[in-house]
Amino acid sequence: MNSSAIAKMKIPIGTASSVLSRVSMAAPDKILGLTEKFNVDRNPNKINLTVGIYKDEAGIVTTFPSVSRAQAMLDSHLDLNNDLSYLPITGSQEYQNNVLNFLFRESSDGNELLDENRITFVQTLSGTGALAVVSKLLSTFVSKTVWIPNPSWANHANVFKWNGFKQIKYYTYYENGKLNVDKWLSDLQSSYTAEKDDENWPPCIVLHACCHNPTGVDPTLEQWQRILPVIHDMGIIPIVDMAYQGMESGNLVQDAYLLRMCLEYEWENGLYLCQSFAKNMGLYGERVGSLSVVVPPNPKDLKARLDSQLKKIVRGIYSSPPGYGSRVANLVLSNPDLKRQWFVDVKAMSDRLWGVRNLMHERLNWPNLVNFETQHGMFYYTGLSPQQVQKLQDQYGIYLTQDGRMSLSGVNDGNIDYLCNSLLDVVE
């Protein structure tokens, strides 16, 4: 057939028979989609309390003093920031050394693991990138089932689904305004009884390290001492999502308590830590995070095999991580003065958020204010219904996520009265 005949057979662009007609409309992101609506809202008093990004009392996203000083050092010392070459697939070696030292020597007792070279590491595109990489690794070689708390960060299920997990299961976490550990463990144990002989056993489980998103309610140390032995003895694979280290107590080291507790166990199929500097260094757009895999001690060459597969996964997704943000984090983590300032910065952020929570408690005076004293971190889980959340949005220009989660950093002296009056109105 000649070219002119083929040309006559071509289907006109835009016809219904185009294979692109198979593309359906995706639902907007549950959080970022709300920001798009907020941006076009014409209410002069509108308040965006959706996205988890820290703002100061003036409502401005400012750079931490420690990070600002690190940036100035990079700018003034060209030798620190003039090489724009690709980083290695798994990231900067200096970054790896600094982060592993911070996580496993300063924040936890992982010295022996580091000395024995039992932790494989990847610099990732923040915590979300770490979750994407580890979910691809686990779904390819280990399991296609993951347990996620109910409720959880909306993107958890999305990340695991799109990286090969076939079954997303939810364990009871928060019910009737409080944590329900008994039902959580019952959910896991019931599944074990029914599915332990399935070829897809063991499943994975997502554990929030602190400042649970969206509820802000975390198990106590005593409750974790009940939970972790059950997970360990059932052989479930723990994935620790540590996105808010430092924002519960104001102390970065103190808030790594779940990592320390997990390291008290030997995990047959590994322990997976997804960590981010987005919140606790304010490096949101720089996408600075890490994946650390604690490798079990016995299997021969397992770490080398894991290293090779993680490199292959990263190479196939984004090839290598960005450099600037990791250089900033390197300086903060390695320079003693900057590190001391960083600890001060995190404490100041935590204190401001706790102060906002206290002010709202005083002004609302809700007798049934949900878990005010047990919630921590950037968010307040209001307990509002979807209908009440919608009313706040439509009538007052106040944007919360549909589950009633409020980002406290968007509250300040200039809008707290309007916000609290609006909240009181929608709950009447």
CSV table of C-alpha atoms in Angstrom, one decimal, residues 51-363:
chain,number,residue,atom,x,y,z
A,51,VAL,CA,-2.1,21.9,52.9
A,52,GLY,CA,0.4,20.8,55.5
A,53,ILE,CA,2.9,23.6,55.1
A,54,TYR,CA,4.2,25.7,58.0
A,55,LYS,CA,3.4,29.4,58.0
A,56,ASP,CA,4.5,32.0,60.6
A,57,GLU,CA,2.3,34.3,62.6
A,58,ALA,CA,2.0,36.6,59.6
A,59,GLY,CA,0.8,33.8,57.4
A,60,ILE,CA,4.0,33.6,55.4
A,61,VAL,CA,5.9,30.5,54.5
A,62,THR,CA,9.3,31.6,55.8
A,63,THR,CA,12.7,29.8,55.6
A,64,PHE,CA,14.1,28.4,58.9
A,65,PRO,CA,17.1,30.4,60.2
A,66,SER,CA,19.2,27.3,60.1
A,67,VAL,CA,18.3,26.7,56.5
A,68,SER,CA,18.7,30.3,55.5
A,69,ARG,CA,22.2,30.3,56.9
A,70,ALA,CA,23.0,27.1,55.1
A,71,GLN,CA,21.8,28.6,51.8
A,72,ALA,CA,24.0,31.7,52.4
A,73,MET,CA,27.0,29.4,52.9
A,74,LEU,CA,26.2,27.7,49.7
A,75,ASP,CA,25.9,31.0,47.9
A,76,SER,CA,29.2,32.3,49.3
A,77,HIS,CA,31.3,29.2,48.8
A,78,LEU,CA,31.0,28.3,45.1
A,79,ASP,CA,32.9,25.1,45.7
A,80,LEU,CA,29.9,23.8,47.7
A,81,ASN,CA,27.3,24.6,45.1
A,82,ASN,CA,28.9,25.0,41.6
A,83,ASP,CA,28.8,21.4,40.4
A,84,LEU,CA,25.4,20.8,38.7
A,85,SER,CA,26.3,17.3,37.5
A,86,TYR,CA,23.9,14.4,38.1
A,87,LEU,CA,24.0,12.9,41.5
A,88,PRO,CA,24.5,9.1,41.7
A,89,ILE,CA,21.3,7.1,41.4
A,90,THR,CA,20.9,6.6,45.2
A,91,GLY,CA,22.0,10.2,45.9
A,92,SER,CA,24.9,12.0,47.5
A,93,GLN,CA,27.3,9.9,49.6
A,94,GLU,CA,27.7,12.8,52.0
A,95,TYR,CA,24.0,13.1,52.3
A,96,GLN,CA,23.7,9.4,53.0
A,97,ASN,CA,26.4,9.5,55.7
A,98,ASN,CA,24.8,12.6,57.4
A,99,VAL,CA,21.2,11.2,57.3
A,100,LEU,CA,22.2,7.8,58.5
A,101,ASN,CA,24.2,9.3,61.3
A,102,PHE,CA,21.3,11.5,62.3
A,103,LEU,CA,18.7,8.7,62.1
A,104,PHE,CA,20.6,5.7,63.4
A,105,ARG,CA,23.2,7.2,65.8
A,106,GLU,CA,21.7,10.4,67.1
A,107,SER,CA,18.0,9.6,67.0
A,108,SER,CA,18.2,5.9,67.8
A,109,ASP,CA,20.6,3.2,68.8
A,110,GLY,CA,21.5,1.8,65.4
A,111,ASN,CA,25.2,2.0,65.8
A,112,GLU,CA,25.7,-1.7,65.5
A,113,LEU,CA,23.5,-1.8,62.3
A,114,LEU,CA,25.7,0.9,60.7
A,115,ASP,CA,28.9,-0.7,61.8
A,116,GLU,CA,27.8,-4.1,60.3
A,117,ASN,CA,26.7,-2.4,57.1
A,118,ARG,CA,23.1,-3.6,57.5
A,119,ILE,CA,21.2,-0.5,56.3
A,120,THR,CA,20.7,0.1,52.6
A,121,PHE,CA,19.9,3.7,51.7
A,122,VAL,CA,18.4,5.8,48.9
A,123,GLN,CA,18.1,9.5,48.8
A,124,THR,CA,14.5,10.1,47.7
A,125,LEU,CA,12.1,12.7,46.5
A,126,SER,CA,11.0,13.5,50.0
A,127,GLY,CA,8.8,11.0,52.0
A,128,THR,CA,6.4,10.4,49.2
A,129,GLY,CA,9.3,9.4,46.9
A,130,ALA,CA,10.5,7.0,49.6
A,131,LEU,CA,7.1,5.4,49.9
A,132,ALA,CA,6.9,5.1,46.1
A,133,VAL,CA,10.3,3.4,45.9
A,134,VAL,CA,9.7,1.0,48.7
A,135,SER,CA,6.2,0.1,47.5
A,136,LYS,CA,7.6,-0.8,44.1
A,137,LEU,CA,10.4,-2.9,45.7
A,138,LEU,CA,8.0,-4.8,48.0
A,139,SER,CA,5.2,-5.3,45.5
A,140,THR,CA,7.8,-6.7,43.0
A,141,PHE,CA,9.5,-9.2,45.3
A,142,VAL,CA,7.6,-9.6,48.6
A,143,SER,CA,3.9,-8.8,48.9
A,144,LYS,CA,1.1,-7.1,47.2
A,145,THR,CA,-1.0,-6.4,50.3
A,146,VAL,CA,-0.6,-3.5,52.6
A,147,TRP,CA,-2.4,-2.4,55.8
A,148,ILE,CA,-3.1,1.3,56.2
A,149,PRO,CA,-4.7,3.0,59.2
A,150,ASN,CA,-8.2,4.1,59.0
A,151,PRO,CA,-8.1,7.1,58.6
A,152,SER,CA,-4.7,7.9,57.1
A,153,TRP,CA,-3.0,10.4,54.7
A,154,ALA,CA,-5.1,10.3,51.6
A,155,ASN,CA,-2.1,9.7,49.3
A,156,HIS,CA,-1.0,6.5,51.1
A,157,ALA,CA,-3.4,4.3,49.2
A,158,ASN,CA,-2.8,6.1,46.0
A,159,VAL,CA,1.0,5.5,46.2
A,160,PHE,CA,0.8,1.8,47.0
A,161,LYS,CA,-1.9,1.2,44.4
A,162,TRP,CA,0.1,2.8,41.6
A,163,ASN,CA,3.2,0.9,42.6
A,164,GLY,CA,1.9,-2.6,42.3
A,165,PHE,CA,-0.1,-3.3,45.5
A,166,LYS,CA,-3.3,-5.2,44.6
A,167,GLN,CA,-4.9,-5.2,48.0
A,168,ILE,CA,-5.2,-2.1,50.2
A,169,LYS,CA,-6.6,-3.1,53.6
A,170,TYR,CA,-7.5,-0.7,56.5
A,171,TYR,CA,-6.9,-1.4,60.2
A,172,THR,CA,-9.1,0.3,62.7
A,173,TYR,CA,-7.2,3.2,64.1
A,174,TYR,CA,-9.4,6.1,65.3
A,175,GLU,CA,-13.0,5.7,66.3
A,176,ASN,CA,-15.4,7.9,68.2
A,177,GLY,CA,-12.8,10.5,69.0
A,178,LYS,CA,-10.1,8.2,70.2
A,179,LEU,CA,-7.5,5.6,69.3
A,180,ASN,CA,-8.8,2.0,69.3
A,181,VAL,CA,-5.8,-0.3,69.8
A,182,ASP,CA,-8.0,-3.3,70.7
A,183,LYS,CA,-9.8,-3.2,67.4
A,184,TRP,CA,-6.6,-2.5,65.5
A,185,LEU,CA,-5.0,-5.6,66.7
A,186,SER,CA,-8.2,-7.6,66.3
A,187,ASP,CA,-8.3,-6.6,62.6
A,188,LEU,CA,-4.7,-7.8,62.0
A,189,GLN,CA,-5.2,-11.1,64.0
A,190,SER,CA,-8.5,-11.9,62.2
A,191,SER,CA,-6.7,-11.5,58.8
A,192,TYR,CA,-3.9,-13.7,60.0
A,193,THR,CA,-6.2,-16.5,60.9
A,194,ALA,CA,-8.0,-16.3,57.6
A,195,GLU,CA,-5.1,-15.6,55.2
A,196,LYS,CA,-1.8,-16.9,56.7
A,197,ASP,CA,-1.5,-19.7,54.1
A,198,ASP,CA,-2.2,-17.3,51.2
A,199,GLU,CA,0.8,-17.0,48.8
A,200,ASN,CA,0.7,-13.2,49.3
A,201,TRP,CA,1.3,-13.5,53.1
A,202,PRO,CA,2.9,-11.7,54.8
A,203,PRO,CA,1.4,-8.3,54.2
A,204,CYS,CA,3.0,-4.9,54.8
A,205,ILE,CA,1.8,-2.3,57.3
A,206,VAL,CA,2.1,1.5,57.3
A,207,LEU,CA,2.9,2.9,60.8
A,208,HIS,CA,3.0,6.7,61.4
A,209,ALA,CA,6.1,7.5,63.4
A,210,CYS,CA,4.4,10.5,65.2
A,211,CYS,CA,1.9,13.2,64.6
A,212,HIS,CA,-0.5,10.8,62.8
A,213,ASN,CA,-2.0,12.4,59.7
A,214,PRO,CA,-4.8,13.3,59.8
A,215,THR,CA,-5.8,12.7,63.4
A,216,GLY,CA,-2.7,13.9,65.3
A,217,VAL,CA,-3.4,11.1,67.8
A,218,ASP,CA,-0.5,8.7,68.3
A,219,PRO,CA,-0.3,5.5,70.4
A,220,THR,CA,1.4,6.0,73.8
A,221,LEU,CA,4.7,4.2,74.4
A,222,GLU,CA,2.7,1.6,76.4
A,223,GLN,CA,0.3,1.1,73.5
A,224,TRP,CA,3.2,0.7,71.1
A,225,GLN,CA,4.6,-2.0,73.4
A,226,ARG,CA,1.3,-3.9,72.8
A,227,ILE,CA,1.2,-3.3,69.1
A,228,LEU,CA,4.7,-4.0,67.9
A,229,PRO,CA,5.1,-7.5,69.4
A,230,VAL,CA,1.9,-8.5,67.5
A,231,ILE,CA,3.1,-7.1,64.2
A,232,HIS,CA,6.5,-8.8,64.7
A,233,ASP,CA,5.2,-12.2,65.8
A,234,MET,CA,2.7,-12.3,62.8
A,235,GLY,CA,5.6,-11.6,60.4
A,236,ILE,CA,3.9,-8.4,59.1
A,237,ILE,CA,6.4,-6.1,57.3
A,238,PRO,CA,6.7,-2.6,59.0
A,239,ILE,CA,6.9,0.5,56.8
A,240,VAL,CA,7.5,3.5,59.1
A,241,ASP,CA,6.4,6.8,57.7
A,242,MET,CA,8.3,9.5,59.5
A,243,ALA,CA,7.3,12.8,58.0
A,244,TYR,CA,6.9,14.9,61.2
A,245,GLN,CA,9.9,14.2,63.4
A,246,GLY,CA,10.2,17.0,65.9
A,247,MET,CA,6.7,18.3,65.6
A,248,GLU,CA,5.1,16.3,68.4
A,249,SER,CA,7.4,17.3,71.3
A,250,GLY,CA,9.5,20.0,69.7
A,251,ASN,CA,12.5,17.7,70.1
A,252,LEU,CA,13.8,15.9,67.0
A,253,VAL,CA,15.5,13.1,68.8
A,254,GLN,CA,12.6,12.5,71.2
A,255,ASP,CA,10.1,12.1,68.4
A,256,ALA,CA,12.0,9.2,66.9
A,257,TYR,CA,10.7,6.9,69.6
A,258,LEU,CA,8.9,4.5,67.2
A,259,LEU,CA,12.1,4.0,65.3
A,260,ARG,CA,13.9,3.2,68.5
A,261,MET,CA,11.3,0.8,69.6
A,262,CYS,CA,11.2,-1.0,66.2
A,263,LEU,CA,15.0,-1.4,66.4
A,264,GLU,CA,14.5,-3.5,69.5
A,265,TYR,CA,13.3,-6.3,67.2
A,266,GLU,CA,14.8,-8.3,64.4
A,267,TRP,CA,12.5,-8.1,61.5
A,268,GLU,CA,12.6,-11.3,59.3
A,269,ASN,CA,11.7,-9.4,56.2
A,270,GLY,CA,13.3,-6.1,57.0
A,271,LEU,CA,12.3,-2.7,58.5
A,272,TYR,CA,11.6,0.1,56.1
A,273,LEU,CA,11.9,3.7,57.2
A,274,CYS,CA,10.5,6.5,54.9
A,275,GLN,CA,11.8,9.9,56.1
A,276,SER,CA,11.4,13.5,55.0
A,277,PHE,CA,12.9,16.9,55.7
A,278,ALA,CA,10.0,18.7,54.1
A,279,LYS,CA,8.3,19.6,57.4
A,280,ASN,CA,11.1,19.7,59.9
A,281,MET,CA,13.5,21.7,57.7
A,282,GLY,CA,10.9,23.5,55.7
A,283,LEU,CA,12.4,22.0,52.4
A,284,TYR,CA,8.9,21.4,50.9
A,285,GLY,CA,9.7,22.1,47.3
A,286,GLU,CA,13.2,20.8,47.3
A,287,ARG,CA,11.9,17.2,47.9
A,288,VAL,CA,14.6,16.0,50.3
A,289,GLY,CA,14.0,12.6,52.0
A,290,SER,CA,15.3,9.1,52.3
A,291,LEU,CA,14.5,5.4,52.4
A,292,SER,CA,16.5,3.3,54.8
A,293,VAL,CA,16.1,-0.5,54.8
A,294,VAL,CA,17.3,-2.4,57.9
A,295,VAL,CA,18.4,-5.7,56.5
A,296,PRO,CA,18.0,-8.9,58.5
A,297,PRO,CA,21.4,-10.4,59.6
A,298,ASN,CA,21.4,-13.8,58.0
A,299,PRO,CA,20.6,-14.0,54.3
A,300,LYS,CA,23.8,-14.0,52.2
A,301,ASP,CA,24.4,-11.0,50.0
A,302,LEU,CA,20.9,-9.7,50.7
A,303,LYS,CA,22.0,-6.1,51.2
A,304,ALA,CA,23.8,-6.1,47.8
A,305,ARG,CA,20.8,-7.5,46.1
A,306,LEU,CA,18.5,-4.9,47.7
A,307,ASP,CA,20.9,-2.2,46.7
A,308,SER,CA,20.9,-3.4,43.1
A,309,GLN,CA,17.1,-3.5,42.9
A,310,LEU,CA,16.6,-0.1,44.5
A,311,LYS,CA,19.0,1.4,42.0
A,312,LYS,CA,17.1,-0.2,39.2
A,313,ILE,CA,13.8,1.1,40.5
A,314,VAL,CA,15.0,4.7,41.0
A,315,ARG,CA,16.7,4.6,37.5
A,316,GLY,CA,13.4,3.6,36.0
A,317,ILE,CA,11.4,6.3,37.7
A,318,TYR,CA,13.4,9.5,38.0
A,319,SER,CA,17.0,8.4,37.3
A,320,SER,CA,18.6,10.3,40.2
A,321,PRO,CA,17.6,12.8,42.9
A,322,PRO,CA,18.0,16.6,42.8
A,323,GLY,CA,21.1,18.1,44.4
A,324,TYR,CA,20.4,21.5,45.9
A,325,GLY,CA,18.1,20.5,48.7
A,326,SER,CA,20.4,17.7,49.8
A,327,ARG,CA,23.3,20.1,49.9
A,328,VAL,CA,21.3,22.4,52.2
A,329,ALA,CA,20.4,19.4,54.5
A,330,ASN,CA,24.1,18.2,54.4
A,331,LEU,CA,25.2,21.6,55.9
A,332,VAL,CA,22.5,21.7,58.5
A,333,LEU,CA,23.2,18.1,59.6
A,334,SER,CA,27.0,18.4,59.6
A,335,ASN,CA,27.7,21.9,60.9
A,336,PRO,CA,27.4,21.9,64.7
A,337,ASP,CA,26.2,25.5,64.8
A,338,LEU,CA,23.6,25.0,62.1
A,339,LYS,CA,22.4,21.8,63.7
A,340,ARG,CA,21.9,23.5,67.1
A,341,GLN,CA,20.0,26.3,65.3
A,342,TRP,CA,17.9,23.7,63.5
A,343,PHE,CA,16.8,22.1,66.8
A,344,VAL,CA,15.8,25.6,68.0
A,345,ASP,CA,13.9,26.3,64.8
A,346,VAL,CA,11.9,23.0,65.1
A,347,LYS,CA,11.1,23.8,68.8
A,348,ALA,CA,9.8,27.3,67.8
A,349,MET,CA,7.6,25.8,65.1
A,350,SER,CA,6.2,23.2,67.5
A,351,ASP,CA,5.6,25.8,70.2
A,352,ARG,CA,3.7,28.1,67.8
A,353,LEU,CA,1.4,25.2,66.6
A,354,TRP,CA,0.7,24.2,70.2
A,355,GLY,CA,-0.1,27.8,71.1
A,356,VAL,CA,-2.6,28.0,68.2
A,357,ARG,CA,-4.2,24.8,69.4
A,358,ASN,CA,-4.5,26.3,73.0
A,359,LEU,CA,-6.0,29.6,71.7
A,360,MET,CA,-8.6,27.7,69.7
A,361,HIS,CA,-9.5,25.5,72.7
A,362,GLU,CA,-10.0,28.6,74.8
A,363,ARG,CA,-12.1,30.5,72.2
